[in-house]
Each structure stands twice: as structure tokens, then as C-alpha cells.
Short mmCIF file of C-alpha atoms in Angstrom, two decimals:
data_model
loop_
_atom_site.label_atom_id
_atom_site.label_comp_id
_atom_site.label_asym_id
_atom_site.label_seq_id
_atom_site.Cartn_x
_atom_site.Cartn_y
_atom_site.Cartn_z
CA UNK A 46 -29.42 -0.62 -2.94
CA UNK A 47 -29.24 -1.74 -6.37
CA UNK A 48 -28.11 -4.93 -7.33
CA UNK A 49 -24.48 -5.48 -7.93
CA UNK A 50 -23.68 -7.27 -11.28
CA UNK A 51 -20.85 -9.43 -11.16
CA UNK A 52 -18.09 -9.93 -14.47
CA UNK A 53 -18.72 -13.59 -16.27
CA UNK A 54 -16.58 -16.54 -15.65
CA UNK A 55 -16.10 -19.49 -13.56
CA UNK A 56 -13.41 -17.94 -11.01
CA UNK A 57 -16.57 -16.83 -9.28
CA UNK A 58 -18.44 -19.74 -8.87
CA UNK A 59 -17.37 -20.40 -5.71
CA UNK A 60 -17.92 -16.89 -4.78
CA UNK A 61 -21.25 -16.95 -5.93
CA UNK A 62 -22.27 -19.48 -3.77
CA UNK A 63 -21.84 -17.09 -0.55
CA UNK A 64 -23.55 -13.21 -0.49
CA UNK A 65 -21.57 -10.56 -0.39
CA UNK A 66 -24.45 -7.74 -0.26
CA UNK A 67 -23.37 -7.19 3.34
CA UNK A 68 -19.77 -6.28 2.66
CA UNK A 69 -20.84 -4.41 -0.04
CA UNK A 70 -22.80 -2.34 2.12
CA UNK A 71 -20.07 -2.36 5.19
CA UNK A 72 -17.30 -1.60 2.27
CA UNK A 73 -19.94 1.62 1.23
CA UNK A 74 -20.09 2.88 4.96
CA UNK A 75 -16.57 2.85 5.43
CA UNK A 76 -16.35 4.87 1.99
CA UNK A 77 -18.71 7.33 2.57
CA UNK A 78 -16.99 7.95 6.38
CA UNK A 79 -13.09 7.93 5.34
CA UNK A 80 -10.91 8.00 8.16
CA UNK A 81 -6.91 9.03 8.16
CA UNK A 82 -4.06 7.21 9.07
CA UNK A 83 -4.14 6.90 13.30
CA UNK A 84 -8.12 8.20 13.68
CA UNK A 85 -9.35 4.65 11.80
CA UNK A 86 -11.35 4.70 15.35
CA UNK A 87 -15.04 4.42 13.83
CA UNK A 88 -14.23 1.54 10.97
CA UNK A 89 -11.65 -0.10 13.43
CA UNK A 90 -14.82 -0.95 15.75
CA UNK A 91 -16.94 -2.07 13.12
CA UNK A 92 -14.06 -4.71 11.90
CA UNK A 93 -13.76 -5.72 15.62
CA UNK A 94 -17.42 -6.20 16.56
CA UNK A 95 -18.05 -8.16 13.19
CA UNK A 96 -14.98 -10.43 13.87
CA UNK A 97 -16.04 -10.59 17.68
CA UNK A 98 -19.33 -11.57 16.49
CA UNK A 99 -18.04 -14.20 14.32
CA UNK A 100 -16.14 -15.90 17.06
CA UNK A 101 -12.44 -14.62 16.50
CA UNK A 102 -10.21 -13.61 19.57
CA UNK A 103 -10.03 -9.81 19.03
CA UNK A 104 -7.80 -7.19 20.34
CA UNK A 105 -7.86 -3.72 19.51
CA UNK A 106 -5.76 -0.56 19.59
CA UNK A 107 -2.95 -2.69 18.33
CA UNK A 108 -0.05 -0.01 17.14
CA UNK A 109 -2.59 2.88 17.52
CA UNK A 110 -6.01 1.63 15.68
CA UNK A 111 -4.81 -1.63 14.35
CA UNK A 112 -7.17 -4.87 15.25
CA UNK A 113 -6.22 -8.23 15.09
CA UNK A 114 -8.45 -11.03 15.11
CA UNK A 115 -7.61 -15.13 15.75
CA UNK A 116 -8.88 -17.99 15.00
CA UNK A 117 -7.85 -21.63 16.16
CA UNK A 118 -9.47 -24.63 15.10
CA UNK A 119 -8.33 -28.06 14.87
CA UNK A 120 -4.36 -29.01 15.98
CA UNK A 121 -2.62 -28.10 12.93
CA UNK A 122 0.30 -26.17 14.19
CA UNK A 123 0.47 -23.71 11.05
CA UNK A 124 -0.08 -20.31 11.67
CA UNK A 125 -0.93 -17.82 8.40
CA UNK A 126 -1.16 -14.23 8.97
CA UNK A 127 -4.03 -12.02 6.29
CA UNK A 128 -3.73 -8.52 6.22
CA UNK A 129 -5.90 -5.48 4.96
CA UNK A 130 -4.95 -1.89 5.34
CA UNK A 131 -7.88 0.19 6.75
CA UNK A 132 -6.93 4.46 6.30
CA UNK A 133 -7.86 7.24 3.58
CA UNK A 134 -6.33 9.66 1.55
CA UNK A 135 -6.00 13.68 2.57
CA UNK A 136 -8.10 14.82 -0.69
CA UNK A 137 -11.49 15.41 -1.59
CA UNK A 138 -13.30 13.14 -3.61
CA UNK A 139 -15.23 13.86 -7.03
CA UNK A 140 -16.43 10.35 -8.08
CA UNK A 141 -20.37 11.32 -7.77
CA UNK A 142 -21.33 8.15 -6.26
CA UNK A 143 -23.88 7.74 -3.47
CA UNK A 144 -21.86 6.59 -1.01
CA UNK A 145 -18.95 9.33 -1.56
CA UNK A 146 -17.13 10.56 1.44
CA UNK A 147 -19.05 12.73 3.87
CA UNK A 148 -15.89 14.37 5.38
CA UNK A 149 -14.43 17.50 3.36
CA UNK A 150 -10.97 16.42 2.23
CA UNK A 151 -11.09 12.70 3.44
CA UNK A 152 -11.79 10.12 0.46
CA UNK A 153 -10.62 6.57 0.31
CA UNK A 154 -8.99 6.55 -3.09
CA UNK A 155 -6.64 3.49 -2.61
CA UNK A 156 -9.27 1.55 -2.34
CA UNK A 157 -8.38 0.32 1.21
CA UNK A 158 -12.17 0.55 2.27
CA UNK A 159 -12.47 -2.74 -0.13
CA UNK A 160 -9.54 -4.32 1.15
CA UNK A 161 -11.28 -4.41 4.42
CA UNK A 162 -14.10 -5.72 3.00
CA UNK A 163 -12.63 -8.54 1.01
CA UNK A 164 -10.85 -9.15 4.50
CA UNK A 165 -14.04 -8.96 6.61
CA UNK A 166 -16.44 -11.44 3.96
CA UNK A 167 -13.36 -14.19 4.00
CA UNK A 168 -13.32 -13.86 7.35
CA UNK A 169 -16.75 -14.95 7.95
CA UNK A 170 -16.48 -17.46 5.54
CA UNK A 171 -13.53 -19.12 7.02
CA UNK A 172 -15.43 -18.69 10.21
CA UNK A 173 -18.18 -20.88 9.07
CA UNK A 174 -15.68 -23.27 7.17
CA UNK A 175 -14.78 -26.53 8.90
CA UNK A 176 -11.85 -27.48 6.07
CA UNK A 177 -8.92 -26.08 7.72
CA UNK A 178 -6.75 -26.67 11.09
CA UNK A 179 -4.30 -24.19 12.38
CA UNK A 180 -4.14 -20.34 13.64
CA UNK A 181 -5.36 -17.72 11.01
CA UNK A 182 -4.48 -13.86 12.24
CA UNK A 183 -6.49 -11.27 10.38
CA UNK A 184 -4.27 -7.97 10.47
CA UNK A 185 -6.73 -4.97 9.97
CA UNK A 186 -3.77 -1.83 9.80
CA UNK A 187 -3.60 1.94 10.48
CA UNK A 188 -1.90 4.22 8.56
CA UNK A 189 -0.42 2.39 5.54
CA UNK A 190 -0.34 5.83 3.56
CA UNK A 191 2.92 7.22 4.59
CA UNK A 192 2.25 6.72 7.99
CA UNK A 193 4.22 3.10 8.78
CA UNK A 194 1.52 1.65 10.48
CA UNK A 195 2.93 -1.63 9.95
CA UNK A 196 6.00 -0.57 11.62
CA UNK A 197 3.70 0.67 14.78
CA UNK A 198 1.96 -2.22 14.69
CA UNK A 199 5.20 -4.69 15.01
CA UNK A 200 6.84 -2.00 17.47
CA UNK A 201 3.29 -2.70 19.47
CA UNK A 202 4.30 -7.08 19.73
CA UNK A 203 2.47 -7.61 16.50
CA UNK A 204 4.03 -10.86 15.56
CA UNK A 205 5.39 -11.27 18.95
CA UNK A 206 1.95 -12.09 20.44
CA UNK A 207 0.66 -13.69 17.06
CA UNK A 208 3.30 -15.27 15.64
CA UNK A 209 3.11 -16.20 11.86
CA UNK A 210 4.70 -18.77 9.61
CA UNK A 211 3.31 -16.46 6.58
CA UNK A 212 1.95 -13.73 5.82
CA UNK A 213 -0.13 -12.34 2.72
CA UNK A 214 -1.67 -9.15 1.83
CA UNK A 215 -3.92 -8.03 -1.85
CA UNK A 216 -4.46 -4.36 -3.21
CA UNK A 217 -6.50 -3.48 -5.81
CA UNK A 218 -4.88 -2.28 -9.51
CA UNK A 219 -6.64 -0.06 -12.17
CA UNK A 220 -5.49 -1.13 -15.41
CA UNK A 221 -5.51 -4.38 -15.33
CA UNK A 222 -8.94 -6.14 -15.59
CA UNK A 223 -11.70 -6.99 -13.19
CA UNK A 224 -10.73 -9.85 -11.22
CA UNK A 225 -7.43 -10.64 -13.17
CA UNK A 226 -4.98 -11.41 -10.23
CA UNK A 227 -1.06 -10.30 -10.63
CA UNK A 228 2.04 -11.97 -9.27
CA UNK A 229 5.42 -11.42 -8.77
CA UNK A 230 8.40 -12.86 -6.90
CA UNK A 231 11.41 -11.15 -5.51
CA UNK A 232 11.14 -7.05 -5.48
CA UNK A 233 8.07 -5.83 -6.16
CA UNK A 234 7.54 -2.30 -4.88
CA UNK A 235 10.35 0.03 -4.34
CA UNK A 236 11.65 1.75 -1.16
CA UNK A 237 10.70 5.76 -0.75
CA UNK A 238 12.98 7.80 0.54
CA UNK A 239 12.25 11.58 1.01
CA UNK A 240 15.01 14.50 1.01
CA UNK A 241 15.02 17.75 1.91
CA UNK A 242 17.96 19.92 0.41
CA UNK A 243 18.14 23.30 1.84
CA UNK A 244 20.44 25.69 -0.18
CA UNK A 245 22.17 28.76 2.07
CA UNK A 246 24.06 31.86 -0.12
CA UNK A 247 23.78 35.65 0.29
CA UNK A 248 20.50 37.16 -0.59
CA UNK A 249 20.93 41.10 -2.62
CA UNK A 250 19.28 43.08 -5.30
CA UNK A 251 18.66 41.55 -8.59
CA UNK A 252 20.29 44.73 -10.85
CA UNK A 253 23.81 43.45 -8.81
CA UNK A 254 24.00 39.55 -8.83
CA UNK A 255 28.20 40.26 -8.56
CA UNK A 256 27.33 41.36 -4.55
CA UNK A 257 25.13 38.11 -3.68
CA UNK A 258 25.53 34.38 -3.84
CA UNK A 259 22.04 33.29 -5.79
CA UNK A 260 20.97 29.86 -4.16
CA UNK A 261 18.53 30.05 -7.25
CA UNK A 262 20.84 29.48 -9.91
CA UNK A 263 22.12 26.62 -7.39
CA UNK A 264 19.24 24.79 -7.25
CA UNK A 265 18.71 25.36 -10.47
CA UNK A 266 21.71 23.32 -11.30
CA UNK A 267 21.24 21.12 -8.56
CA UNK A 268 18.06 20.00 -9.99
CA UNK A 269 20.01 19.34 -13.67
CA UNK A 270 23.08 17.63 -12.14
CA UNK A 271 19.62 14.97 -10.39
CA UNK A 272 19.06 13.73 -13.08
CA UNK A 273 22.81 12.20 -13.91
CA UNK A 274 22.41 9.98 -10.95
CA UNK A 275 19.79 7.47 -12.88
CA UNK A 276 21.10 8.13 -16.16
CA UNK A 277 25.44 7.69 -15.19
CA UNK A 278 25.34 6.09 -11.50
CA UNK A 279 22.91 3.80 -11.88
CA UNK A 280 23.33 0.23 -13.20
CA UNK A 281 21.02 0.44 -16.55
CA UNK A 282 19.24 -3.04 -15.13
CA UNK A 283 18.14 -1.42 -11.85
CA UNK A 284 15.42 1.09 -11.28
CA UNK A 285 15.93 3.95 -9.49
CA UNK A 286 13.72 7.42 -9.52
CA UNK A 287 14.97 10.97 -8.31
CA UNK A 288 11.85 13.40 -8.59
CA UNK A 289 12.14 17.16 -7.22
CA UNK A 290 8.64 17.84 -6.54
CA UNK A 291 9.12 20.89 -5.35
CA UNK A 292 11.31 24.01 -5.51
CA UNK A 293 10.67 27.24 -3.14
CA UNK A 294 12.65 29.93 -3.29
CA UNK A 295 11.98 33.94 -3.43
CA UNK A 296 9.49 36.22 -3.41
CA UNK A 297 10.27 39.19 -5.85
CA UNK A 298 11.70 39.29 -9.30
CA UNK A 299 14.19 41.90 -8.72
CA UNK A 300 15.61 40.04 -5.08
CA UNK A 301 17.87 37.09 -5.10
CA UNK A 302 16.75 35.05 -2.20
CA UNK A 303 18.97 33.92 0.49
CA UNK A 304 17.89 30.41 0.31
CA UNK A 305 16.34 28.01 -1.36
CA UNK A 306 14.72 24.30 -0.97
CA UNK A 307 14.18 21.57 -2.42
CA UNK A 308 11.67 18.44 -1.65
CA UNK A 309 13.00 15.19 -3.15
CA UNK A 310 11.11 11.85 -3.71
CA UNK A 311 13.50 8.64 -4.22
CA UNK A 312 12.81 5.26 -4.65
CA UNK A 313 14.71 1.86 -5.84
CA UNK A 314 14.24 -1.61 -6.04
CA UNK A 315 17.04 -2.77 -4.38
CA UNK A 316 18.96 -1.90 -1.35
CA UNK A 317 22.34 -1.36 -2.39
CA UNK A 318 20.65 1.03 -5.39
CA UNK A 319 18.64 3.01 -2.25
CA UNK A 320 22.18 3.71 -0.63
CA UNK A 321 24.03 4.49 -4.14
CA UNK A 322 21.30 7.25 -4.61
CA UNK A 323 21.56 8.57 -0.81
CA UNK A 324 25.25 9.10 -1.59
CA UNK A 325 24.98 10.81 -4.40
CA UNK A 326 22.66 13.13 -3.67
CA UNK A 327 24.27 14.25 -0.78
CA UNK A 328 27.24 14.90 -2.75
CA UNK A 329 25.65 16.64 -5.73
CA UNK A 330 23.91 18.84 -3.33
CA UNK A 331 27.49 19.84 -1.62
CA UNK A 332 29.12 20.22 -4.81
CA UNK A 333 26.91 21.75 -6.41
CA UNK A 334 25.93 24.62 -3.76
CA UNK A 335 29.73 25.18 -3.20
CA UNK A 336 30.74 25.79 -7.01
CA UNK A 337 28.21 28.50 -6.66
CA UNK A 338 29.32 29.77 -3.29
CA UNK A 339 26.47 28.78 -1.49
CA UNK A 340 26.25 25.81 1.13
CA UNK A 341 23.56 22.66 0.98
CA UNK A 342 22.21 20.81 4.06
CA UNK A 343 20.14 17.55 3.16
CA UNK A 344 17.50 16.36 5.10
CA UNK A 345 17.12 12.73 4.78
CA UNK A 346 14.28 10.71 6.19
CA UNK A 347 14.03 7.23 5.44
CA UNK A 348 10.47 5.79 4.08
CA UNK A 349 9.33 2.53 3.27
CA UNK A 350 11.61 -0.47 2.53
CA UNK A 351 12.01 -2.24 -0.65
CA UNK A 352 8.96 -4.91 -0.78
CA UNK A 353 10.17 -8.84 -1.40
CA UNK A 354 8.08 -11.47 -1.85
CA UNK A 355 9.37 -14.89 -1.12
CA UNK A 356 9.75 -17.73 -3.49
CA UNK A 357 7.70 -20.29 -1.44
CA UNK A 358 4.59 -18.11 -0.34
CA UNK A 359 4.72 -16.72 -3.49
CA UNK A 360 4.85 -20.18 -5.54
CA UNK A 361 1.44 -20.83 -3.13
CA UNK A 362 -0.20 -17.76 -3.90
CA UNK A 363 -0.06 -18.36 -7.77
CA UNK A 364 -1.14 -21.78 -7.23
CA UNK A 365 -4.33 -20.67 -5.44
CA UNK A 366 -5.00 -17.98 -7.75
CA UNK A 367 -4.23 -20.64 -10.92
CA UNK A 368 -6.91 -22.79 -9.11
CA UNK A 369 -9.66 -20.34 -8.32
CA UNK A 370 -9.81 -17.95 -11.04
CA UNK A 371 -7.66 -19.87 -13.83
CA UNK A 372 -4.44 -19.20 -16.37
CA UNK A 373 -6.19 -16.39 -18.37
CA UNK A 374 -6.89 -14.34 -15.40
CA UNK A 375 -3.77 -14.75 -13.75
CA UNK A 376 -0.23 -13.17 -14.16
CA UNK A 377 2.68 -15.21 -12.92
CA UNK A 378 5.07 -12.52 -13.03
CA UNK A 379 4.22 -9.18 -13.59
CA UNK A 380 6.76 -6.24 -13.63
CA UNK A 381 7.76 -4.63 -10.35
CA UNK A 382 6.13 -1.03 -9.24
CA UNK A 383 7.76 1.94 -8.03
CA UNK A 384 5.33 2.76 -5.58
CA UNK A 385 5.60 1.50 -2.07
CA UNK A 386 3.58 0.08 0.66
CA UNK A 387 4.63 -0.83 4.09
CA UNK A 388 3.63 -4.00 3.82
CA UNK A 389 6.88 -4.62 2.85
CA UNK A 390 8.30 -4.35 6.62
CA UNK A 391 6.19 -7.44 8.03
CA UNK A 392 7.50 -9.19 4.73
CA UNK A 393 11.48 -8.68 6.49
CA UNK A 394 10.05 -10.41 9.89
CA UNK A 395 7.91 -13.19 8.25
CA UNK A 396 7.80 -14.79 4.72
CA UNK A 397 4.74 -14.18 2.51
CA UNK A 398 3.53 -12.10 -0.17
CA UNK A 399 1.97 -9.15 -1.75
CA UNK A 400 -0.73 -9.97 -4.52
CA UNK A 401 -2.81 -7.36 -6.75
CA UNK A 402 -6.05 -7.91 -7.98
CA UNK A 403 -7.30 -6.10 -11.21
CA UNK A 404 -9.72 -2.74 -10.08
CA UNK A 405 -10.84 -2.61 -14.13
CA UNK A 406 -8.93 -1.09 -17.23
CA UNK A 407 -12.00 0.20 -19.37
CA UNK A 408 -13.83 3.54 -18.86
CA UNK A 409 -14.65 4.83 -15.44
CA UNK A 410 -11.41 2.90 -13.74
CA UNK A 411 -9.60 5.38 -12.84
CA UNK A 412 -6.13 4.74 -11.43
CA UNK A 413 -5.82 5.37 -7.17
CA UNK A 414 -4.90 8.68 -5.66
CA UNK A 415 -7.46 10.15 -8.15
CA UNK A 416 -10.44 12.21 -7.02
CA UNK A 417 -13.17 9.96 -8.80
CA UNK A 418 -11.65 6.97 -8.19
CA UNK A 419 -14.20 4.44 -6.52
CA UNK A 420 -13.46 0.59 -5.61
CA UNK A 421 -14.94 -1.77 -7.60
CA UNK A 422 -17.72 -3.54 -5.38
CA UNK A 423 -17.60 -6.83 -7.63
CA UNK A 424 -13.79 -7.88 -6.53
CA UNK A 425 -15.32 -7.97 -3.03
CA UNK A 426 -16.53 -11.73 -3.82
CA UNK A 427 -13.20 -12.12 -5.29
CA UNK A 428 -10.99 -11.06 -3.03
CA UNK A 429 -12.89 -13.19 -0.50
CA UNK A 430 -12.87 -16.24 -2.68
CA UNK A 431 -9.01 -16.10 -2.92
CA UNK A 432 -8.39 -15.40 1.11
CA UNK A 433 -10.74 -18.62 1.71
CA UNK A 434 -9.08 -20.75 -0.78
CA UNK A 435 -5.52 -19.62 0.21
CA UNK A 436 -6.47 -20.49 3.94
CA UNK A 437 -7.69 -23.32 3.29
CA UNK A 438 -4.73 -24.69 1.07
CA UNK A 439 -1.53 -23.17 3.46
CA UNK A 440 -3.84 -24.59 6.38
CA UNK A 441 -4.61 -28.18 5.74
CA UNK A 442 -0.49 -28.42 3.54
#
């Protein structure tokens, strides 16, 4: 393997001090053998032996594939939960490294192969580390993309049987530089809410429109009449999106369909803005359809929740990051995202918060959900570095 370079400056020095060739290596398995939300089978045994072999308590098959390791030591009665999500992506991957995926159609381009092992080299560190006393749960997750593994996990007693007075989880960011580590409190990734909006009229020929009821021209409007919702309904403060991804209707140009559909992605970052857009797209869609003389049925389905970090475990987390890596590499408050993660459902059952740490912003750092996108291996003594520290600190307070 070749060597692995690592950026200048002192927020690695403690880093530096430990080797992180092996979880480059384990973090280049799991790449090259990506693994989709609820079949993690193959890289959730690897994270259990290695934490087994470490010492930690271990159960597995914890909402599906999740594992959960714990580790006592000392009688401090604080208890801080660390989580990394472990799943892939459905697409096939195009970066051209060595260790790209081996499975057609399965890549890891979140980055959640790193996570793991950022997770995986604190973990032995803090395994080694005599400086702390308390419980420390290390929450390795299924199916963060789209598939609420956090929410199976919970359902499965997650915080029932290992209770936490915090919890914390990192992902990686292209864009912002190597290392640089972003905060935020309050919202910080937006809820995602998926519609579907079926539109019913009267299919006939297309030389005689008068004889049918076109659920084209419907949709058509519908998707117009979309966009008012951000740009009237919407306090001009908040942030909302309403994308139609999709639009499927007919076959023939000279046939007016009988129905058409519509696939809607919504998000917000705040709850009583995720409501305010349910309504009123439910009531554009009946409106709309019915000035035409065609009916709408919405399908709603409920995603992830808005994520909210609190002000405490967030005031702790940019403290550690101040300490480790210093003021120019940190961001105290960076502006909310409108993705969403599911991490945001542990952070409604236990305080804590979400953290990103910079993937790169020059050439070759490509932003996630991208075919070449690759982790950068040179975080992994990073991410550790800032787990250790922030155990150390919320477990010896």
C-alpha cells in the first residue's frame, strides 16, 4: 500500500502519535465490498470482532445489522453515546481507485465506509486510554440512506438497553477543506418528506381534447402553481424546498393519457414549515386537478425529521474541536443544509450533536452521491483524534 500523506498542521499531532495504516486498510475493504442499507452483514462482523477484540461488550443484529459496542471503566456515572453510519449507495462507482467497489451498482459514495473507520481507530484508542471514567456506546448503524435505520435501531431498545446522557455523530463534507471541522447549533439538516400526487381525468384522442379531461395539462399546472408555496406561503426567513423530480404521464403524442403522476421531494427546517408545506400541497393538488376536471390523490410518506443540535453538546463539541485542531480550522456556526440524515431521530430521544468534517474543496473532491467520489483516507486520523478527545473531555467533566 502506498504511504498515506497527511495535510500540515498541528491539529494532527496528537493523531500522529497513533497509526492509522490499519483503518486505512479496514476503511479500503469496506469500500471495495459496499454493502446496502439492511445486508451491512459482512462489514457489521468486522466492526464487531475488532471491538470484541478490543475488549468492548458487543451485541449484534441490533435493529437489523446495527452493532453496538460498551465500554465501562472507572465509576464515573456519565454515559456518551458515538455513532457511525455503516451502508452504501445503489450506484456504480467511477472513481478509478484500487480499492473501488467490487459489486456492480453498490459504491459507498457518502463516505460512510470512513465514518466507520474514524469510529473503529478511536475506538481502539480509547480502549487503550486510561484518562476517562464512565460508559462510552459506539453505535455502528444500518441503513442511514433512506432507510431509518436509526429509527429500527431505537424501535430494537437502542437507548433503552444503553442509555445515553449524549450523543454525537461526524460526516464528511466536500467543499470545505481537509480536516476543517463545521458546527452548528439549533437546525441543521432539514426534514424530507416524499409525495406522490396521482392525477385521474378521461383519457381520448389528441385531434379532440373537447371529449377528454387531459391530466397533462393538470400536472402541468400543478407543477407551476409548486412553486408559489416557497415563494407566497412561506415565511421569507425559513427554508423550505418543493422539487418535482419526476413527471410520468402518456405514451403517444396524439393520446391524452388518463392519468398522470407526480414524485415530489420536500424538505424544511422547521416543523411548523414541514406541516405548512404538507397542507398546501394537498390543496394545490385538489384545486388544481378539479379546475381542470380531473381529480388528485396525494400520497404522503413521511421521511426524516428536522435535525437539532443542542446548545450544551454542541457548546462541547466546538470546544473540543477549538482545542484539537484550532480557530482557523474550525467553524462555529456554519449555515444549515437541506439534506437530511436520520441521525436526527436519536437527537429527539437524547441531547447531542451532529458535526462535519471537511472531505477537501480542491480538485479531485468531489461532492457525495457522485460516481468518483472517494473518502479522503487522511481525515481517518482526524476523525479519530476528535472522538478520543471528545471522550475524554464529556467523560472526566
Amino acid at each position: 500500500m502506498h504511504p498515506v500523506t497527511e495535510p500540515e498542521g498541528a491539529y494532527l499531532a496528537s493523531a500522529r502519535q497513533h497509526a492509522v495504516d490499519e483503518f486505512i486498510r479496514i476503511r479500503r475493504e469496506i469500500h471495495a465490498e459496499p454493502e446496502l442499507g439492511f445486508a451491512e452483514h459482512r462489514t457489521a462482523a468486522l466492526v464487531a470482532d475488532k471491538l470484541e477484540g478490543w475488549g468492548y461488550a458487543v451485541e449484534r443484529g441490533v435493529g437489523g445489522t446495527g452493532v453496538v459496542g460498551r465500554l465501562v471503566r472507572g465509576d464515573g456515572q456519565r454515559r456518551l453515546g458515538l455513532r457511525a453510519d455503516m451502508d452504501a449507495l445503489p450506484m456504480a462507482e467511477h472513481s478509478g481507485k484500487p480499492w473501488a467497489s467490487r459489486r456492480p451498482g453498490v459504491m459507498h459514495a457518502c463516505g460512510h465506509d470512513g465514518h466507520t473507520a474514524m469510529l473503529l481507530a478511536a475506538a481502539r484508542r480509547l480502549a487503550e486510554d486510561s484518562h476517562w471514567s464512565g460508559t462510552l456506546v459506539l453505535i455502528f448503524q444500518p441503513a442511514e440512506e433512506g432507510g431509518g435505520g436509526a429509527l429500527r435501531m431505537m424501535e430494537d431498545g437502542l437507548f433503552e438497553r444503553y442509555p445515553c446522557d449524549a450523543v454525537f455523530a461526524m460526516h464528511n463534507m466536500p467543499g470545505l477543506p481537509l480536516g476543517h471541522l463545521q458546527f452548528r447549533e439549533g437546525a441543521a439538516m432539514a426534514s424530507s418528506d416524499y409525495a406522490t400526487i396521482t392525477i385521474d381525468g378521461l383519457g381520448g384522442h389528441g385531434a379532440m381534447p373537447q371529449h377528454a379531461a387531459d391530466p397533462i395539462v393538470a400536472a402541468a399546472s400543478l407543477v407551476m402553481a409548486l412553486q408559489t408555496i416557497v415563494a407566497r406561503n412561506v415565511d421569507p426567513q425559513q427554508t423550505a424546498v418543493v422539487t418535482v423530480g419526476a413527471l410520468q404521464a402518456g405514451q403517444a403524442n396524439n393520446v391524452i393519457p388518463a392519468q398522470a403522476r407526480l414524485e415530489l421531494s420536500v424538505r424544511a427546517l422547521d416543523a411548523g414549515v414541514r406541516a405548512l408545506l404538507e397542507r398546501r400541497i394537498r390543496a394545490l393538488a385538489a384545486s388544481q386537478a378539479e379546475g381542470l376536471g380531473c381529480t388528485a390523490t396525494v400520497d404522503w410518506r413521511r421521511g426524516y425529521t428536522v435535525l437539532v443540535n443542542t446548545p450544551a453538546e454542541t457548546a462541547l463539541a466546538r470546544a473540543v474541536g477549538l482545542e484539537l485542531v484550532g480557530a482557523e480550522r474550525v467553524t462555529l456556526q456554519g449555515p444549515a443544509l437541506t439534506g437530511s440524515e436520520d441521525f436526527a431521530f436519536m437527537l429527539e430521544r437524547v441531547p447531542g450533536s451532529y458535526l462535519l468534517v471537511g472531505n477537501g474543496d480542491g480538485e479531485g473532491h468531489c461532492m457525495v452521491h457522485n460516481s468518483g467520489y472517494d473518502f479522503d483516507d487522511r481525515n481517518i486520523a482526524v476523525g479519530a483524534a476528535y472522538w478520543t478527545l471528545l471522550a475524554q473531555r464529556f467523560l472526566t467533566a
